[in-house]
C-alpha cells in the first residue's frame, strides 16, 4: 500500500478528498470526491478520485452520480480497479441513500395525498429496471399499517394476485390499500393492463370491504395518481 500513500501525499492538499472534507465539510466535495472517500484507494496507476470518475461515467457518462443506483455488481466488477469489495461498497451507498430518503418520509406516517405516497416510494422505485408492485396498507384514517410486495415482474409488466393482496390486508386489519408500481421506462403513463388490473382489484375489494383508494405509478422523478386523474373513484 506504500504506492497509495505516496500518491495521496504527492497530491495537492486542495485535491485530497479527506483533507478537503475535514477543512470544509462533505458538502464541498464533488460527487467523485465523495465516492473516493468511500472506496478509499485507487490502483497503482490512478488515484481514488480518478477511479471514482470512471465509475460515475461507466456505460453512460450522463448518468453521473445515478450510476451508483444503475450499475449492478456485475457491471461494477467489469471496471478496471473494482473488485468485489469496492463493488459492495458502491452498492451499499446506493441502498443507504434509498433507505434514508424513505425513512425521512415515513416519519409522517400518514398518507393523505398521492404526493405523500409518491415521495415515500420515489427513491426506492424510480431506479428499478423491473416493474415492482407494492400494496401500501392503511387504516381508516390513512395511517400506515404495513406494506406488502405483491410482485416483481419483467421490464414491462407485473402480476397481481387479488387473493394474496387481500389476505395480507385482512391479516393486518387494513381497510384501505394504495397500489404503487414503477415504470422502468421513466414514463408513468398507465397502460391498458394497468387500468384493467386496478379495476379488477377494486371490484374484488368492494366485496370484502377493503377499498383500493388509489393506484400510483412511479416514473423518473414524476408520478401519476389514478384517483387524481379520474381513472378510479
mmCIF file of C-alpha atoms in Angstrom:
data_model
loop_
_atom_site.group_PDB
_atom_site.id
_atom_site.type_symbol
_atom_site.label_atom_id
_atom_site.label_comp_id
_atom_site.label_asym_id
_atom_site.label_seq_id
_atom_site.Cartn_x
_atom_site.Cartn_y
_atom_site.Cartn_z
ATOM 1 C CA UNK A 1 0.000 0.000 0.000
ATOM 2 C CA UNK A 2 3.047 2.304 0.080
ATOM 3 C CA UNK A 3 2.357 3.406 -3.508
ATOM 4 C CA UNK A 4 -1.126 4.547 -2.449
ATOM 5 C CA UNK A 5 0.075 6.716 0.429
ATOM 6 C CA UNK A 6 2.821 8.196 -1.742
ATOM 7 C CA UNK A 7 0.277 9.006 -4.435
ATOM 8 C CA UNK A 8 -2.016 10.738 -1.927
ATOM 9 C CA UNK A 9 0.916 12.553 -0.300
ATOM 10 C CA UNK A 10 2.106 13.823 -3.672
ATOM 11 C CA UNK A 11 -1.359 15.177 -4.456
ATOM 12 C CA UNK A 12 -2.012 18.840 -3.744
ATOM 13 C CA UNK A 13 -3.778 19.282 -0.408
ATOM 14 C CA UNK A 14 -6.623 21.094 -2.179
ATOM 15 C CA UNK A 15 -7.310 17.910 -4.151
ATOM 16 C CA UNK A 16 -7.241 15.410 -1.278
ATOM 17 C CA UNK A 17 -10.827 14.421 -0.506
ATOM 18 C CA UNK A 18 -10.161 13.579 3.156
ATOM 19 C CA UNK A 19 -8.379 16.857 3.915
ATOM 20 C CA UNK A 20 -10.924 18.843 1.918
ATOM 21 C CA UNK A 21 -13.760 17.228 3.853
ATOM 22 C CA UNK A 22 -12.110 17.899 7.222
ATOM 23 C CA UNK A 23 -11.484 21.532 6.352
ATOM 24 C CA UNK A 24 -14.717 22.475 4.572
ATOM 25 C CA UNK A 25 -17.247 19.695 5.179
ATOM 26 C CA UNK A 26 -18.607 16.973 2.875
ATOM 27 C CA UNK A 27 -20.962 19.396 1.112
ATOM 28 C CA UNK A 28 -17.920 20.952 -0.586
ATOM 29 C CA UNK A 29 -16.818 17.654 -2.155
ATOM 30 C CA UNK A 30 -17.714 16.771 -5.727
ATOM 31 C CA UNK A 31 -19.573 13.541 -6.488
ATOM 32 C CA UNK A 32 -16.284 11.911 -7.477
ATOM 33 C CA UNK A 33 -14.568 13.048 -4.268
ATOM 34 C CA UNK A 34 -17.403 11.779 -2.075
ATOM 35 C CA UNK A 35 -17.212 8.381 -3.741
ATOM 36 C CA UNK A 36 -13.410 8.423 -3.453
ATOM 37 C CA UNK A 37 -13.676 8.844 0.321
ATOM 38 C CA UNK A 38 -15.846 5.735 0.466
ATOM 39 C CA UNK A 39 -13.800 3.454 -1.772
ATOM 40 C CA UNK A 40 -10.614 4.793 -0.067
ATOM 41 C CA UNK A 41 -7.966 3.793 -2.577
ATOM 42 C CA UNK A 42 -7.383 3.629 -6.280
ATOM 43 C CA UNK A 43 -4.934 1.427 -8.120
ATOM 44 C CA UNK A 44 -1.209 1.640 -8.729
ATOM 45 C CA UNK A 45 -1.969 3.544 -11.933
ATOM 46 C CA UNK A 46 -4.583 6.033 -10.707
ATOM 47 C CA UNK A 47 -5.845 7.649 -7.521
ATOM 48 C CA UNK A 48 -9.261 7.080 -5.949
ATOM 49 C CA UNK A 49 -10.775 10.244 -7.440
ATOM 50 C CA UNK A 50 -9.872 9.196 -10.982
ATOM 51 C CA UNK A 51 -11.262 5.731 -10.343
ATOM 52 C CA UNK A 52 -14.459 7.281 -8.977
ATOM 53 C CA UNK A 53 -14.821 9.388 -12.127
ATOM 54 C CA UNK A 54 -14.665 6.226 -14.225
ATOM 55 C CA UNK A 55 -17.336 4.584 -12.069
ATOM 56 C CA UNK A 56 -19.689 7.543 -12.443
ATOM 57 C CA UNK A 57 -19.192 7.711 -16.215
ATOM 58 C CA UNK A 58 -19.239 3.966 -16.928
ATOM 59 C CA UNK A 59 -21.771 2.923 -19.559
ATOM 60 C CA UNK A 60 -23.489 6.283 -19.911
ATOM 61 C CA UNK A 61 -21.494 9.420 -18.969
ATOM 62 C CA UNK A 62 -24.737 11.337 -18.476
ATOM 63 C CA UNK A 63 -25.759 9.152 -15.535
ATOM 64 C CA UNK A 64 -23.171 10.648 -13.199
ATOM 65 C CA UNK A 65 -23.973 10.006 -9.536
ATOM 66 C CA UNK A 66 -27.041 7.960 -10.551
ATOM 67 C CA UNK A 67 -24.660 5.238 -11.723
ATOM 68 C CA UNK A 68 -24.489 4.203 -8.072
ATOM 69 C CA UNK A 69 -28.135 3.171 -8.472
ATOM 70 C CA UNK A 70 -27.999 1.910 -12.043
ATOM 71 C CA UNK A 71 -24.845 -0.231 -12.068
ATOM 72 C CA UNK A 72 -25.158 -3.813 -10.892
ATOM 73 C CA UNK A 73 -22.472 -5.758 -9.066
ATOM 74 C CA UNK A 74 -21.703 -7.461 -12.357
ATOM 75 C CA UNK A 75 -21.268 -4.091 -14.078
ATOM 76 C CA UNK A 76 -19.013 -2.729 -11.358
ATOM 77 C CA UNK A 77 -16.534 -5.582 -11.316
ATOM 78 C CA UNK A 78 -16.022 -5.106 -15.053
ATOM 79 C CA UNK A 79 -14.446 -1.721 -14.306
ATOM 80 C CA UNK A 80 -10.669 -1.919 -14.022
ATOM 81 C CA UNK A 81 -9.681 -1.414 -10.394
ATOM 82 C CA UNK A 82 -13.041 -2.527 -8.968
ATOM 83 C CA UNK A 83 -13.212 -5.861 -7.192
ATOM 84 C CA UNK A 84 -15.940 -7.366 -5.084
ATOM 85 C CA UNK A 85 -15.127 -5.241 -2.015
ATOM 86 C CA UNK A 86 -15.380 -1.892 -3.821
ATOM 87 C CA UNK A 87 -18.434 -3.058 -5.748
ATOM 88 C CA UNK A 88 -20.171 -3.930 -2.472
ATOM 89 C CA UNK A 89 -19.226 -0.543 -1.033
ATOM 90 C CA UNK A 90 -20.742 1.290 -4.001
ATOM 91 C CA UNK A 91 -23.989 -0.706 -3.924
ATOM 92 C CA UNK A 92 -24.315 -0.221 -0.166
ATOM 93 C CA UNK A 93 -24.064 3.555 -0.629
ATOM 94 C CA UNK A 94 -26.978 3.389 -3.057
ATOM 95 C CA UNK A 95 -29.056 1.253 -0.722
ATOM 96 C CA UNK A 96 -28.360 3.541 2.240
ATOM 97 C CA UNK A 97 -29.412 6.615 0.263
ATOM 98 C CA UNK A 98 -32.695 4.956 -0.720
ATOM 99 C CA UNK A 99 -33.445 3.924 2.861
ATOM 100 C CA UNK A 100 -32.620 7.383 4.215
ATOM 101 C CA UNK A 101 -34.945 9.024 1.683
ATOM 102 C CA UNK A 102 -37.732 6.600 2.556
ATOM 103 C CA UNK A 103 -37.238 6.919 6.320
ATOM 104 C CA UNK A 104 -37.436 10.710 6.173
ATOM 105 C CA UNK A 105 -40.865 10.457 4.617
ATOM 106 C CA UNK A 106 -42.012 7.651 6.926
ATOM 107 C CA UNK A 107 -41.808 9.971 9.940
ATOM 108 C CA UNK A 108 -45.123 11.484 8.874
ATOM 109 C CA UNK A 109 -46.748 8.032 8.968
ATOM 110 C CA UNK A 110 -49.902 9.348 7.282
ATOM 111 C CA UNK A 111 -50.665 9.166 3.562
ATOM 112 C CA UNK A 112 -53.475 11.575 2.772
ATOM 113 C CA UNK A 113 -52.343 12.691 -0.696
ATOM 114 C CA UNK A 114 -50.882 10.991 -3.749
ATOM 115 C CA UNK A 115 -47.751 13.106 -3.324
ATOM 116 C CA UNK A 116 -47.243 11.688 0.191
ATOM 117 C CA UNK A 117 -47.149 8.204 -1.305
ATOM 118 C CA UNK A 118 -45.045 9.167 -4.317
ATOM 119 C CA UNK A 119 -42.482 10.903 -2.098
ATOM 120 C CA UNK A 120 -42.283 7.815 0.110
ATOM 121 C CA UNK A 121 -41.571 5.440 -2.766
ATOM 122 C CA UNK A 122 -39.837 7.639 -5.342
ATOM 123 C CA UNK A 123 -36.186 6.993 -4.476
ATOM 124 C CA UNK A 124 -36.631 3.280 -3.864
ATOM 125 C CA UNK A 125 -38.570 2.610 -7.061
ATOM 126 C CA UNK A 126 -37.636 5.069 -9.800
ATOM 127 C CA UNK A 127 -34.260 3.436 -10.495
ATOM 128 C CA UNK A 128 -35.550 -0.154 -10.722
ATOM 129 C CA UNK A 129 -35.052 -1.980 -14.015
ATOM 130 C CA UNK A 130 -38.038 -4.275 -13.489
ATOM 131 C CA UNK A 131 -41.585 -3.445 -12.516
ATOM 132 C CA UNK A 132 -42.400 -3.918 -8.853
ATOM 133 C CA UNK A 133 -45.935 -3.771 -7.481
ATOM 134 C CA UNK A 134 -46.411 -2.731 -3.844
ATOM 135 C CA UNK A 135 -49.590 -2.620 -1.769
ATOM 136 C CA UNK A 136 -49.500 0.146 0.851
ATOM 137 C CA UNK A 137 -51.992 -0.854 3.537
ATOM 138 C CA UNK A 138 -53.648 1.830 5.652
ATOM 139 C CA UNK A 139 -56.211 2.175 8.430
ATOM 140 C CA UNK A 140 -59.436 4.198 8.174
ATOM 141 C CA UNK A 141 -57.505 7.456 8.787
ATOM 142 C CA UNK A 142 -54.970 6.597 6.054
ATOM 143 C CA UNK A 143 -52.226 5.918 8.584
ATOM 144 C CA UNK A 144 -49.547 3.384 7.681
ATOM 145 C CA UNK A 145 -50.274 -0.201 8.697
ATOM 146 C CA UNK A 146 -47.828 -2.178 6.550
ATOM 147 C CA UNK A 147 -46.530 -2.520 3.023
ATOM 148 C CA UNK A 148 -46.599 -5.707 1.005
ATOM 149 C CA UNK A 149 -44.532 -6.558 -2.056
ATOM 150 C CA UNK A 150 -47.049 -8.128 -4.394
ATOM 151 C CA UNK A 151 -44.795 -8.987 -7.301
ATOM 152 C CA UNK A 152 -41.675 -8.201 -9.259
ATOM 153 C CA UNK A 153 -42.304 -8.501 -12.967
ATOM 154 C CA UNK A 154 -40.369 -8.224 -16.194
ATOM 155 C CA UNK A 155 -39.161 -4.959 -17.705
ATOM 156 C CA UNK A 156 -42.709 -4.035 -18.716
ATOM 157 C CA UNK A 157 -45.217 -5.995 -16.646
ATOM 158 C CA UNK A 158 -46.079 -7.149 -13.154
ATOM 159 C CA UNK A 159 -48.514 -9.760 -11.930
ATOM 160 C CA UNK A 160 -51.057 -9.063 -9.225
ATOM 161 C CA UNK A 161 -52.952 -11.725 -7.313
ATOM 162 C CA UNK A 162 -56.088 -10.304 -5.637
ATOM 163 C CA UNK A 163 -56.179 -13.247 -3.244
ATOM 164 C CA UNK A 164 -52.665 -12.602 -1.875
ATOM 165 C CA UNK A 165 -53.204 -8.846 -1.542
ATOM 166 C CA UNK A 166 -56.458 -9.120 0.378
ATOM 167 C CA UNK A 167 -55.254 -11.960 2.610
ATOM 168 C CA UNK A 168 -52.367 -9.706 3.681
ATOM 169 C CA UNK A 169 -54.736 -6.790 4.216
ATOM 170 C CA UNK A 170 -57.112 -8.866 6.334
ATOM 171 C CA UNK A 171 -54.254 -10.183 8.468
ATOM 172 C CA UNK A 172 -53.060 -6.598 9.022
ATOM 173 C CA UNK A 173 -56.568 -5.223 9.767
ATOM 174 C CA UNK A 174 -56.117 -2.716 6.945
ATOM 175 C CA UNK A 175 -59.219 -1.099 5.464
ATOM 176 C CA UNK A 176 -57.615 0.929 2.655
ATOM 177 C CA UNK A 177 -54.998 -0.018 0.073
ATOM 178 C CA UNK A 178 -52.960 2.149 -2.256
ATOM 179 C CA UNK A 179 -51.295 0.254 -5.085
ATOM 180 C CA UNK A 180 -47.879 1.517 -6.147
ATOM 181 C CA UNK A 181 -45.731 0.324 -9.005
ATOM 182 C CA UNK A 182 -42.952 1.696 -11.169
ATOM 183 C CA UNK A 183 -42.397 2.011 -14.892
ATOM 184 C CA UNK A 184 -38.719 1.346 -15.715
ATOM 185 C CA UNK A 185 -39.099 3.456 -18.852
ATOM 186 C CA UNK A 186 -39.472 6.519 -16.613
ATOM 187 C CA UNK A 187 -42.852 7.362 -18.145
ATOM 188 C CA UNK A 188 -45.625 6.886 -15.556
ATOM 189 C CA UNK A 189 -48.499 6.906 -18.060
ATOM 190 C CA UNK A 190 -50.757 3.911 -17.256
ATOM 191 C CA UNK A 191 -51.139 1.097 -19.746
ATOM 192 C CA UNK A 192 -54.407 -0.572 -20.633
ATOM 193 C CA UNK A 193 -53.342 -3.534 -18.494
ATOM 194 C CA UNK A 194 -52.566 -1.248 -15.527
ATOM 195 C CA UNK A 195 -56.112 0.168 -15.708
ATOM 196 C CA UNK A 196 -57.733 -3.239 -16.180
ATOM 197 C CA UNK A 197 -55.832 -4.783 -13.266
ATOM 198 C CA UNK A 198 -56.680 -1.881 -10.970
ATOM 199 C CA UNK A 199 -60.380 -2.090 -11.832
ATOM 200 C CA UNK A 200 -60.380 -5.831 -11.134
ATOM 201 C CA UNK A 201 -58.711 -5.361 -7.738
ATOM 202 C CA UNK A 202 -61.037 -2.503 -6.798
ATOM 203 C CA UNK A 203 -64.116 -4.608 -7.573
ATOM 204 C CA UNK A 204 -62.734 -7.517 -5.535
ATOM 205 C CA UNK A 205 -62.003 -5.228 -2.598
ATOM 206 C CA UNK A 206 -65.506 -3.806 -2.552
ATOM 207 C CA UNK A 207 -66.926 -7.287 -1.988
ATOM 208 C CA UNK A 208 -64.945 -7.802 1.234
ATOM 209 C CA UNK A 209 -64.952 -4.205 2.470
ATOM 210 C CA UNK A 210 -61.375 -3.209 1.653
ATOM 211 C CA UNK A 211 -61.079 -0.150 -0.551
ATOM 212 C CA UNK A 212 -58.475 0.379 -3.264
ATOM 213 C CA UNK A 213 -58.303 4.159 -2.850
ATOM 214 C CA UNK A 214 -55.597 4.876 -5.423
ATOM 215 C CA UNK A 215 -53.004 3.407 -7.735
ATOM 216 C CA UNK A 216 -49.836 5.419 -8.166
ATOM 217 C CA UNK A 217 -47.332 4.787 -10.938
ATOM 218 C CA UNK A 218 -43.782 5.949 -10.269
ATOM 219 C CA UNK A 219 -41.727 7.249 -13.181
ATOM 220 C CA UNK A 220 -38.401 9.056 -13.212
ATOM 221 C CA UNK A 221 -38.982 11.833 -10.672
ATOM 222 C CA UNK A 222 -42.655 12.023 -11.650
ATOM 223 C CA UNK A 223 -45.802 10.062 -10.916
ATOM 224 C CA UNK A 224 -49.430 9.592 -11.905
ATOM 225 C CA UNK A 225 -52.322 9.054 -9.497
ATOM 226 C CA UNK A 226 -55.321 7.119 -10.812
ATOM 227 C CA UNK A 227 -57.635 8.926 -8.394
ATOM 228 C CA UNK A 228 -56.366 12.410 -9.206
ATOM 229 C CA UNK A 229 -56.715 11.660 -12.920
ATOM 230 C CA UNK A 230 -60.242 10.257 -12.592
ATOM 231 C CA UNK A 231 -59.275 6.716 -13.626
ATOM 232 C CA UNK A 232 -60.758 5.345 -10.406
ATOM 233 C CA UNK A 233 -63.189 6.977 -7.958
#
